mmCIF file of C-alpha atoms in Angstrom:
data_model
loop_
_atom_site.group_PDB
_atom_site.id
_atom_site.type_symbol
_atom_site.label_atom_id
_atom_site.label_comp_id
_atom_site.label_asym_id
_atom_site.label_seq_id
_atom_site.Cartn_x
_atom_site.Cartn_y
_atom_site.Cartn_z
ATOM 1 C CA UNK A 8 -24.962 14.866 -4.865
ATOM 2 C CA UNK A 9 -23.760 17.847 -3.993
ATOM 3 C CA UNK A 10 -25.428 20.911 -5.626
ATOM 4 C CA UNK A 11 -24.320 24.037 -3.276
ATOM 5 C CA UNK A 12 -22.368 26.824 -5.721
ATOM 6 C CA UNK A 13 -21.373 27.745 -2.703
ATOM 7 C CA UNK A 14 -19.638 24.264 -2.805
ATOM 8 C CA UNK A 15 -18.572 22.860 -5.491
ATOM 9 C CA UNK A 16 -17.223 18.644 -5.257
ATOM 10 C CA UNK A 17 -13.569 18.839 -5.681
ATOM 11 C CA UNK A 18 -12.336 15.232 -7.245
ATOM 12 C CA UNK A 19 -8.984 14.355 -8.450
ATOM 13 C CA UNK A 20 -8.273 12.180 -11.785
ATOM 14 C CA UNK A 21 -5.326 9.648 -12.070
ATOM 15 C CA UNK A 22 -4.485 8.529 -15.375
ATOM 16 C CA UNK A 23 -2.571 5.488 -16.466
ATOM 17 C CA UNK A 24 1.052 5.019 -17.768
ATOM 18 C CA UNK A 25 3.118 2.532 -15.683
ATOM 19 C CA UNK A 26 5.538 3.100 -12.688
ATOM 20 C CA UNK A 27 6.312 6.466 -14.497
ATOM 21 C CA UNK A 28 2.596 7.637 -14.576
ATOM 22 C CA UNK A 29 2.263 6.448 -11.078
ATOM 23 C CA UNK A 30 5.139 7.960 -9.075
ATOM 24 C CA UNK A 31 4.080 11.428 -10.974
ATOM 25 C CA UNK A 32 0.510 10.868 -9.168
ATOM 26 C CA UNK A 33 2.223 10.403 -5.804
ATOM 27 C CA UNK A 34 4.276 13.954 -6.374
ATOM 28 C CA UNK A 35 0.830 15.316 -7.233
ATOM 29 C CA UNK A 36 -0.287 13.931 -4.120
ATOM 30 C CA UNK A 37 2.252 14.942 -2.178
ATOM 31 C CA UNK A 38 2.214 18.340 -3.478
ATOM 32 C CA UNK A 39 -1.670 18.940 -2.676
ATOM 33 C CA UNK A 40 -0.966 17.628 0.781
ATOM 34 C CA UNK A 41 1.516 20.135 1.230
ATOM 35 C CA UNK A 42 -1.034 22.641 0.345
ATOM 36 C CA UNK A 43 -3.884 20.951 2.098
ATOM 37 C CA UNK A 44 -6.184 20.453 -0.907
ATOM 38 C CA UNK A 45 -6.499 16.523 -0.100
ATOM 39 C CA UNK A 46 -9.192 16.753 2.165
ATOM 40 C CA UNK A 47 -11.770 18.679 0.208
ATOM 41 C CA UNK A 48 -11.677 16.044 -2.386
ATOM 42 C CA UNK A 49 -14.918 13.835 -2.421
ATOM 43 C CA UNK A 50 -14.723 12.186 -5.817
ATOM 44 C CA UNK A 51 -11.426 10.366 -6.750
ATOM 45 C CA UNK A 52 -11.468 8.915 -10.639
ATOM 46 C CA UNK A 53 -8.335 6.441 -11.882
ATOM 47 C CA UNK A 54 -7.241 4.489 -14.887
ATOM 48 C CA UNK A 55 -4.475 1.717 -15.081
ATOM 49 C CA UNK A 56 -1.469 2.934 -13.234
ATOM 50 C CA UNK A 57 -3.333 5.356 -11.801
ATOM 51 C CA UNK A 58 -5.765 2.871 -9.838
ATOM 52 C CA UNK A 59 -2.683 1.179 -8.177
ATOM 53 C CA UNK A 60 -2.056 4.906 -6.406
ATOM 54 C CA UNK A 61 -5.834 5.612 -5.936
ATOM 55 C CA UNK A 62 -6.760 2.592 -4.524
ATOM 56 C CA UNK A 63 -3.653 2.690 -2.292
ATOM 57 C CA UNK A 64 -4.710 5.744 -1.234
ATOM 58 C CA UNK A 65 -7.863 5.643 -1.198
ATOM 59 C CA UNK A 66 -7.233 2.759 1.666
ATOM 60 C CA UNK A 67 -4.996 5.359 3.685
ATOM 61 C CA UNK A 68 -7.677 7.643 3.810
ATOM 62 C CA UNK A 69 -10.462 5.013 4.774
ATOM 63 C CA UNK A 70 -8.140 3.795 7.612
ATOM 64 C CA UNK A 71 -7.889 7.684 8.982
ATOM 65 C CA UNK A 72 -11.518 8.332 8.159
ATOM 66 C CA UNK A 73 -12.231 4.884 10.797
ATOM 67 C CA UNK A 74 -9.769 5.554 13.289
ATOM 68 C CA UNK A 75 -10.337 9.989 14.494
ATOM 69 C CA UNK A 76 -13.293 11.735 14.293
ATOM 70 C CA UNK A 77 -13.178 14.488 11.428
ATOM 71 C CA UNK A 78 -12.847 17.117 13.724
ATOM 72 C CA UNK A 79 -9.202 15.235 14.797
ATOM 73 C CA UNK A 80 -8.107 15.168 11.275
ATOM 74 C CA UNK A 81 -5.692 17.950 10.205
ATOM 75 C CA UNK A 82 -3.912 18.500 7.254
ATOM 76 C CA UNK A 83 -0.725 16.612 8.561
ATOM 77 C CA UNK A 84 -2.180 13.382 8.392
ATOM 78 C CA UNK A 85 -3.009 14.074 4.880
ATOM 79 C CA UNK A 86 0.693 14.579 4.520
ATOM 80 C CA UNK A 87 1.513 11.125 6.549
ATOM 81 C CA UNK A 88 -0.895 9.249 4.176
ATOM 82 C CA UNK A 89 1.175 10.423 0.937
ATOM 83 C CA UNK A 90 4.452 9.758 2.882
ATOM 84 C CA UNK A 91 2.975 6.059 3.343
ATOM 85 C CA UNK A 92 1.895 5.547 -0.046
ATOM 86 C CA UNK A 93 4.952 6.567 -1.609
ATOM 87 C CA UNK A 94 6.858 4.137 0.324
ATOM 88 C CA UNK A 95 4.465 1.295 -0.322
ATOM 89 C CA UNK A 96 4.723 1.852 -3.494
ATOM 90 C CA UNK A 97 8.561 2.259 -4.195
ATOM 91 C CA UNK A 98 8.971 -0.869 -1.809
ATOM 92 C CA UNK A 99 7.067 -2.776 -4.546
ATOM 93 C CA UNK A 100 7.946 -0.961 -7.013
ATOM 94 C CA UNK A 101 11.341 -2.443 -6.325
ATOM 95 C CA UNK A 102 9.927 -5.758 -5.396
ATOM 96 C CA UNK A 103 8.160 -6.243 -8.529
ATOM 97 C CA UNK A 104 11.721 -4.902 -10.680
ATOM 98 C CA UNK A 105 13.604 -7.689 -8.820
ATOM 99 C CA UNK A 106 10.630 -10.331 -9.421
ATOM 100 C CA UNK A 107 11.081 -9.827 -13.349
ATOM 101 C CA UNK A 108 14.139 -10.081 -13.505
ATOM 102 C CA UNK A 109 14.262 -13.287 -12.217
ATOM 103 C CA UNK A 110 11.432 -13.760 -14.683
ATOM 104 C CA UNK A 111 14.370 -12.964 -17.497
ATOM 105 C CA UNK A 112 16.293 -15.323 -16.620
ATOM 106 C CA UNK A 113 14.285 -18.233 -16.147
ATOM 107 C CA UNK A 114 13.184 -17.282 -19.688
ATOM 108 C CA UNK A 115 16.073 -17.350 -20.822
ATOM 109 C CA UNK A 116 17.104 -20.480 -19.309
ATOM 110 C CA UNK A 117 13.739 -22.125 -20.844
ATOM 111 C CA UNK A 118 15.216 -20.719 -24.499
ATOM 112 C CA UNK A 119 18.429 -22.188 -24.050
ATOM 113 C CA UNK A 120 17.531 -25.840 -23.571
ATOM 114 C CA UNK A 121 16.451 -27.679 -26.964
ATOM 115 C CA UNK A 122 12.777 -28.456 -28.183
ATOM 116 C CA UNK A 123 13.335 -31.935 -27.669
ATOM 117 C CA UNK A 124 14.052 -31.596 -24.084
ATOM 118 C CA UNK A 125 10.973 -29.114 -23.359
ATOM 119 C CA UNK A 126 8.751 -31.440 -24.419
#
């Protein structure tokens, strides 16, 4: 553990509350990126929703942390990490919309057949 005043840990929280909860993370994201505060942070903390976008980033960032050394890393990849995990996570995002809808229907389709013929 870190105990340098000098410098503190920096660690980000991301709480739950569905799709809503979750694209608000990935502004947040987006928005330290932009100001390169991403890379300081040591500790990341999620709930719920908020794991989906922490783990998914989380992975980004493991994947950049393998592939250049640190002194290769610059704030702009930072920036191209949040760009990826905002698409990932709109494309299912939209996926998962589309699967439960389906979902609706067969429901409903299951409802409108008699007891008799469920059994």
């Amino acid at each position: 553990m870190n105990e340098d005043p000098g410098h503190p840990k920096l660690g980000l929280a991301l709480s739950g509350g569905g799709h809503r909860a979750a694209f608000f993370h990935i502004g947040v994201l987006a928005r330290l990126a932009e100001l390169g505060l991403l890379r300081p942070i040591e500790v990341i903390s999620t709930v719920s929703g908020g794991s989906i976008v922490g783990a998914l980033y989380y992975l980004h960032v493991k994947n950049l942390l393998e592939s250049k050394a640190d002194g290769e890393i610059t704030d702009a990849d930072y920036v191209e990490i949040v760009r990826a995990v905002e698409q990932e996570y709109r494309e299912a995002a939209e996926t998962n919309v589309r699967a439960s809808a389906w979902t609706i229907l067969a429901g409903r389709w299951w409802l409108s057949i008699g007891r008799a013929d469920r059994l």
